[in-house]
Amino acid sequence: MRLNREQVLTAALDLLDEVGLDQLTMRRLSTALGVQNGATYWHFRSKSALLEAMADELLAGVAAVPAGPWDVRVTDLARRLRRALLSRRDGARVYSAVFFPLPNALAYGDAMIGALLEAGLSPRDAAWTADTVTYHVVAHTIEHQLASAGEGPERLTAAVSPYPNLAAAIEFVPAPHPDEHFEHGLRLIVTGIRAETPTPAGPDR
Amino acid sequence: MRLNREQVLTAALDLLDEVGLDQLTMRRLSTALGVQNGATYWHFRSKSALLEAMADELLAGVAAVPAGPWDVRVTDLARRLRRALLSRRDGARVYSAVFFPLPNALAYGDAMIGALLEAGLSPRDAAWTADTVTYHVVAHTIEHQLASAGEGPERLTAAVSPYPNLAAAIEFVPAPHPDEHFEHGLRLIVTGIRAETPTPAGPDR
DNA sequence: ACCTGAACACCGTTCAAGT
DNA sequence: ACCTGAACACCGTTCAAGT
């Protein structure tokens, strides 16, 4: 049973889809590969090194957005990151479990900051604004992927009844429309960027 | 060694400060309390039930904001949630590890949606906008608390060198100014809300 | 009502030894 | 170079039995 690094990584992502992050275990992975327990450690130093590689594999290609106006590129990058995280079960949680950015995550950050620099932001504001966009993408996707796996809305509906404003909004809280929910926040942030940016040359719009 | 639920909860929060979330273990908690392993299970059904209680304890009082203009209340609520999460080591990760909202989290959500309804948003937009604000608070705080514990910036500086836009912004990426970083994103989002809201009565501002 | 003692079914990681 | 076999040092959870 000769393995290479790529086979281990592919099997790990398949196992993730099958059992989810909480059940993704070095031992289950070895079993799925038909090898003994310690065999995977020859290819990856540790479980967290494997998770880093999985996260970066998830993000392959997200930074490859076409040229265009800055706001289109920002929106496009955010959507592509979201799609990438949705491509595997618990993808967003895998991404957020990794502290250190690998090449595809760096390329995404670079492209996002690049678009914001072209919008006229300072390097500082571009870096911080990129973070706010990314927080929205990742946190929204984590919440959505957790909700898909979680319990029904009955418990929430009951818990919410003493809170008048929550009760008025309850049908949108578990977000039965994840795409619109995501787009709403993304549009909100891009509107904020535009409002804070000194309008560049051009008569209007 | 007679315990009650509150003593277990207090000890758990103290242990969290001492060792961090990853080392917070039912067994270490029992040892800290001077009891046997299974004793804590009489007071909390499971570790996740204990984490739920810890998360809600963290959020005590965050919803108690004074009356005032909607944007002041939104900003105030976001800052108070951040302060609450910062009050304990890994507080933001504890909060995000809990799927189901307990009373203090519900009260926070209710107050946030209430402020946004007064801004003139529909229930749907208020619920979704509240989420975007909260994503920023929680994700920013998780990142900040992880960075405080993590490695130095050397590895990041090296990794970033092939990426021109990241390199230009690198000094702000590990965020040596967490307060300004947080306020930047919060202001951005509130600006976005204001820009999307049909301006209410009043001549200007 | 609340705790002990002991077990069950797992984990990640390491490492000599094999091929 | 790559894997086996076996161990080490842990986990969360359960539960009869004690007081």
XYZ file of C-alpha atoms (C1' of nucleotides) in Angstrom:
448
model
C 0.000 0.000 0.000
C 2.420 2.702 -1.149
C 0.989 6.157 -0.530
C 2.043 9.652 -1.416
C 1.186 12.984 0.112
C -1.460 13.765 -2.468
C -3.344 10.510 -1.926
C -3.455 11.149 1.794
C -4.761 14.669 1.219
C -7.434 13.502 -1.223
C -8.565 10.756 1.125
C -8.731 13.265 3.992
C -11.008 15.578 2.014
C -13.230 12.679 1.004
C -13.424 11.522 4.597
C -14.326 15.078 5.618
C -17.301 15.017 3.259
C -18.323 11.651 4.586
C -18.068 12.129 8.356
C -17.556 15.845 9.053
C -14.763 17.673 10.856
C -15.584 16.399 14.342
C -15.253 12.775 13.233
C -12.217 13.344 11.047
C -9.582 11.351 12.839
C -6.079 10.303 11.945
C -7.086 6.765 12.804
C -10.197 6.758 10.630
C -8.134 8.237 7.829
C -5.572 5.454 8.121
C -8.347 2.882 8.073
C -9.878 4.486 4.977
C -6.466 4.303 3.315
C -5.965 0.699 4.336
C -2.793 1.354 6.298
C -1.759 1.272 9.924
C -2.168 4.072 12.355
C 1.193 5.786 12.184
C 1.578 5.551 8.395
C -0.005 8.919 7.650
C 2.541 10.602 9.909
C 5.224 9.893 7.386
C 3.389 12.171 4.918
C 2.164 14.855 7.315
C 4.029 15.923 10.437
C 0.782 16.233 12.439
C -2.966 16.467 12.165
C -2.798 20.254 12.076
C -0.312 20.129 9.185
C -2.830 17.968 7.336
C -5.618 20.444 8.126
C -3.460 23.289 6.788
C -2.986 21.415 3.536
C -6.711 20.649 3.357
C -7.592 24.312 3.885
C -5.261 25.427 1.140
C -6.517 22.769 -1.236
C -10.026 24.089 -0.635
C -8.937 27.576 -1.708
C -7.299 26.576 -4.979
C -8.070 29.146 -7.630
C -10.143 31.574 -5.577
C -7.751 34.456 -6.260
C -8.026 34.148 -10.046
C -10.524 36.926 -10.659
C -10.598 38.837 -13.939
C -9.642 42.508 -14.114
C -12.459 45.006 -13.613
C -13.779 47.734 -11.334
C -12.689 47.336 -7.714
C -16.170 46.711 -6.343
C -16.849 43.940 -8.831
C -13.555 42.300 -7.924
C -14.191 42.565 -4.167
C -17.631 41.028 -4.575
C -16.332 38.349 -6.897
C -13.494 37.389 -4.529
C -15.875 37.133 -1.585
C -18.260 34.919 -3.551
C -15.453 32.700 -4.768
C -14.111 32.251 -1.254
C -17.600 31.326 -0.073
C -18.036 28.802 -2.910
C -14.684 27.270 -2.070
C -15.614 26.872 1.588
C -18.979 25.387 0.654
C -17.367 22.833 -1.649
C -16.719 20.429 1.235
C -18.618 19.583 4.396
C -17.472 21.851 7.253
C -15.130 23.606 4.815
C -15.457 26.947 6.581
C -14.592 25.408 9.934
C -11.559 23.707 8.411
C -10.429 27.050 7.032
C -10.894 28.824 10.349
C -9.105 26.061 12.257
C -5.912 26.949 10.432
C -3.917 29.786 11.979
C -1.269 30.235 9.350
C -2.137 31.249 5.756
C -0.768 29.016 3.001
C -0.244 30.086 -0.628
C -3.847 30.077 -1.838
C -5.030 32.003 1.211
C -2.209 34.497 0.746
C -3.085 34.915 -2.933
C -6.707 35.578 -1.960
C -5.636 38.194 0.594
C -3.311 39.791 -1.884
C -6.006 40.037 -4.545
C -8.547 41.451 -2.071
C -6.153 44.095 -0.764
C -5.142 44.898 -4.340
C -8.740 45.625 -5.305
C -9.179 47.858 -2.254
C -5.966 49.763 -2.932
C -7.328 50.525 -6.379
C -10.463 51.818 -4.753
C -8.245 54.457 -3.207
C -7.839 53.068 0.292
C -4.599 53.387 2.198
C -2.644 50.157 2.798
C -3.856 50.189 6.385
C -7.504 50.642 5.479
C -7.227 48.125 2.649
C -5.843 45.470 4.999
C -8.453 46.110 7.658
C -11.322 46.312 5.181
C -10.249 43.040 3.587
C -10.485 41.494 7.043
C -14.047 42.727 7.541
C -15.114 41.255 4.198
C -13.429 37.946 5.008
C -14.938 37.816 8.498
C -18.365 38.034 6.889
C -17.651 35.297 4.349
C -16.157 32.854 6.826
C -18.485 33.451 9.767
C -21.588 33.338 7.598
C -20.465 30.103 5.991
C -19.587 28.481 9.309
C -23.026 29.365 10.608
C -24.733 28.050 7.506
C -22.819 24.780 7.499
C -23.515 24.267 11.196
C -27.201 25.029 10.735
C -27.506 22.462 7.934
C -26.273 19.815 10.331
C -28.040 21.003 13.473
C -31.375 20.512 15.038
C -34.666 21.823 13.734
C -36.004 25.299 14.494
C -38.456 24.188 17.185
C -36.133 24.787 20.119
C -35.135 28.196 18.787
C -38.698 29.276 18.185
C -39.550 28.423 21.778
C -36.461 30.130 23.226
C -37.106 33.303 21.285
C -40.660 33.929 22.435
C -39.780 36.276 25.345
C -37.833 38.577 23.006
C -40.127 40.781 20.928
C -37.639 41.939 18.300
C -36.165 38.500 17.819
C -39.655 37.067 17.561
C -40.479 39.582 14.831
C -37.409 38.498 12.889
C -37.386 34.815 13.806
C -38.225 33.488 10.384
C -34.987 34.999 9.050
C -32.737 34.072 11.943
C -32.087 30.462 10.995
C -31.713 31.876 7.489
C -33.753 29.732 5.140
C -32.253 31.797 2.311
C -28.491 31.508 2.763
C -27.597 33.091 -0.586
C -29.669 36.222 -0.003
C -28.437 36.392 3.574
C -24.846 36.280 2.390
C -25.390 38.786 -0.401
C -27.145 41.188 1.958
C -24.114 41.491 4.225
C -21.665 41.618 1.350
C -23.605 44.448 -0.289
C -23.787 46.275 3.045
C -20.023 46.191 3.442
C -19.305 47.218 -0.143
C -21.755 50.109 0.267
C -19.842 51.139 3.378
C -16.523 51.043 1.531
C -17.952 53.169 -1.273
C -19.371 55.695 1.168
C -16.033 56.083 2.925
C -14.015 56.325 -0.269
C -13.369 59.731 -1.808
C -15.172 59.301 -5.138
C -12.531 58.980 -7.885
C -12.567 60.814 -11.208
C -15.746 60.587 -13.279
C -18.908 62.698 -13.247
C -21.182 60.372 -11.278
C -21.983 56.817 -10.192
C -16.384 18.379 48.895
C -19.957 19.411 48.190
C -20.263 21.367 44.972
C -23.019 23.227 43.271
C -23.532 24.201 39.671
C -22.256 27.724 40.176
C -18.985 26.623 41.749
C -18.320 24.286 38.837
C -19.037 27.083 36.352
C -16.771 29.543 38.170
C -13.963 27.015 38.371
C -14.357 26.266 34.660
C -13.987 29.952 33.745
C -10.950 30.293 35.990
C -9.404 27.211 34.438
C -10.106 28.671 30.999
C -8.097 31.771 31.896
C -5.320 29.616 33.227
C -4.887 27.014 30.497
C -6.941 28.123 27.463
C -9.752 26.393 25.606
C -7.651 23.627 24.080
C -6.445 22.458 27.494
C -9.806 22.886 29.201
C -10.678 19.347 30.079
C -13.357 17.777 32.236
C -10.606 15.872 34.002
C -8.463 18.923 34.697
C -11.570 20.711 35.925
C -12.348 17.893 38.336
C -8.775 17.971 39.589
C -8.966 21.738 40.092
C -12.154 21.233 42.097
C -10.616 18.448 44.157
C -13.160 15.835 43.139
C -13.170 12.669 41.092
C -13.602 12.517 37.376
C -17.296 11.883 37.049
C -18.388 14.327 39.745
C -18.826 17.299 37.417
C -21.260 15.277 35.339
C -23.775 15.452 38.102
C -23.886 19.257 37.639
C -23.571 19.459 33.843
C -24.914 16.829 31.484
C -21.879 17.090 29.197
C -18.881 19.203 28.347
C -20.848 21.057 25.706
C -23.556 21.915 28.242
C -20.824 23.378 30.429
C -19.465 25.366 27.483
C -22.953 26.717 26.794
C -23.206 27.920 30.367
C -19.735 29.450 30.190
C -20.611 31.308 26.990
C -23.762 32.719 28.496
C -21.972 33.740 31.682
C -19.488 35.641 29.530
C -22.322 37.620 27.959
C -23.984 38.706 31.192
C -25.176 42.282 30.892
C -24.107 43.000 27.317
C -27.656 43.766 26.225
C -28.152 46.494 28.852
C -27.503 49.519 26.655
C -29.118 52.867 27.397
C -31.704 54.374 25.072
C -30.420 56.623 22.316
C -30.071 56.949 18.536
C -29.968 53.621 16.726
C -26.396 53.976 15.472
C -25.071 54.723 18.939
C -26.862 51.672 20.291
C -25.597 49.385 17.528
C -22.039 50.565 18.108
C -22.384 50.277 21.843
C -23.787 46.745 21.648
C -20.970 45.627 19.376
C -18.345 47.082 21.707
C -19.941 45.515 24.756
C -20.054 42.100 23.087
C -16.381 42.470 22.197
C -15.468 43.465 25.753
C -17.393 40.485 27.099
C -15.556 38.087 24.781
C -12.213 39.639 25.699
C -12.891 39.257 29.409
C -11.642 35.663 29.418
C -8.897 33.856 27.537
C -10.281 32.381 24.302
C -13.666 33.899 25.166
C -14.567 34.450 21.511
C -13.800 30.834 20.645
C -15.908 29.644 23.564
C -18.783 31.771 22.307
C -18.461 30.469 18.762
C -18.220 26.866 19.922
C -21.774 27.103 21.200
C -24.454 26.429 18.595
C -27.513 27.290 20.590
C -28.113 30.796 22.015
C -28.834 31.027 25.731
C -30.634 33.940 27.441
C -27.863 36.542 27.403
C -27.061 35.856 23.762
C -30.748 36.084 22.916
C -31.059 39.378 24.803
C -28.082 40.725 22.854
C -29.638 39.667 19.554
C -32.965 41.154 20.546
C -31.399 44.494 21.474
C -29.360 44.628 18.259
C -32.347 43.849 16.061
C -34.417 46.350 18.035
C -31.947 49.140 17.302
C -31.931 48.250 13.606
C -35.715 48.137 13.401
C -35.731 51.671 14.796
C -33.300 52.645 12.072
C -36.090 51.801 9.671
C -34.966 48.371 8.486
C -37.437 45.599 7.767
C -37.406 42.613 10.146
C -35.557 40.618 7.525
C -32.894 43.251 6.932
C -32.574 43.906 10.664
C -31.942 40.217 11.380
C -29.421 39.861 8.580
C -27.654 43.129 9.380
C -27.372 42.135 13.031
C -25.624 38.976 11.847
C -23.085 40.938 9.817
C -22.256 43.137 12.821
C -21.908 40.098 15.064
C -19.746 38.226 12.536
C -17.333 41.140 12.642
C -17.220 41.267 16.427
C -16.744 37.549 16.932
C -14.379 36.828 14.047
C -12.197 39.833 14.834
C -11.978 38.843 18.475
C -11.178 35.210 17.693
C -8.378 36.353 15.405
C -7.027 38.771 17.979
C -7.088 36.214 20.791
C -5.396 33.615 18.593
C -2.730 36.100 17.498
C -1.903 36.981 21.102
C -1.131 33.329 21.743
C 0.519 32.494 18.437
C 3.945 32.716 16.971
C 5.786 35.896 16.130
C 5.437 37.715 12.814
C 8.670 36.370 11.293
C 7.091 33.453 9.465
C 4.306 35.640 8.109
C 6.682 38.324 6.893
C 8.636 35.699 4.983
C 5.546 34.034 3.506
C 4.127 37.324 2.337
C 7.102 38.499 0.297
C 5.903 37.141 -3.080
C 2.617 39.053 -2.760
C 3.026 42.757 -3.510
C -0.254 44.045 -2.082
C 0.038 41.972 1.058
C 3.616 43.103 1.460
C 2.504 46.741 1.236
C -0.047 46.124 4.004
C 1.900 43.627 6.063
C 2.465 45.841 9.038
C -1.302 46.007 9.583
C -2.098 42.372 8.895
C -1.131 40.952 12.285
C -2.949 44.020 13.620
C -0.724 45.629 16.208
C -3.655 47.992 16.912
C -6.597 45.707 17.693
C -8.874 48.484 18.938
C -8.476 50.615 15.826
C -8.776 47.522 13.651
C -12.042 46.614 15.337
C -13.433 50.144 15.209
C -12.546 50.470 11.535
C -14.731 47.526 10.557
C -17.538 48.512 12.879
C -17.618 52.040 11.453
C -17.564 50.612 7.929
C -20.615 48.482 8.607
C -22.559 51.257 10.349
C -21.766 53.557 7.431
C -23.154 50.911 5.107
C -26.352 50.621 7.139
C -26.800 54.386 7.106
C -26.250 54.566 3.361
C -28.855 51.880 2.700
C -31.411 53.349 5.066
C -33.939 55.864 3.755
C -32.965 58.912 5.803
C -35.628 59.519 8.448
C -37.207 62.861 9.314
C -34.881 65.773 10.061
C -33.162 68.227 7.734
C -29.660 66.795 7.887
C -27.319 64.486 9.817
C -28.685 14.416 46.621
C -24.113 14.078 45.455
C -19.721 11.709 44.946
C -16.260 7.618 44.217
C -13.994 4.114 41.562
C -13.547 1.948 37.764
C -14.373 0.971 33.394
C -15.457 1.732 28.053
C -14.346 3.406 23.800
C -11.892 6.304 21.927
C -7.951 10.108 20.686
C -2.911 12.209 18.618
C 1.716 11.056 18.533
C 6.143 8.520 18.661
C 9.371 5.142 17.348
C 12.036 0.888 17.070
C 11.854 -2.484 13.838
C 10.911 -4.266 9.501
C 10.949 -4.199 4.013
C 11.798 5.575 1.473
C 7.855 4.064 3.548
C 5.148 1.154 6.613
C 4.012 -2.013 10.838
C 3.176 -2.925 15.631
C 2.969 -1.462 19.771
C 3.124 1.619 23.122
C 2.438 6.366 25.800
C -0.298 9.744 27.603
C -4.203 11.360 27.309
C -9.628 12.253 26.253
C -15.398 12.388 27.246
C -18.774 9.651 29.208
C -21.276 6.161 31.996
C -22.702 3.890 36.059
C -22.982 0.722 39.944
C -21.972 1.478 44.431
C -21.295 4.183 48.321
C -22.655 8.163 51.852
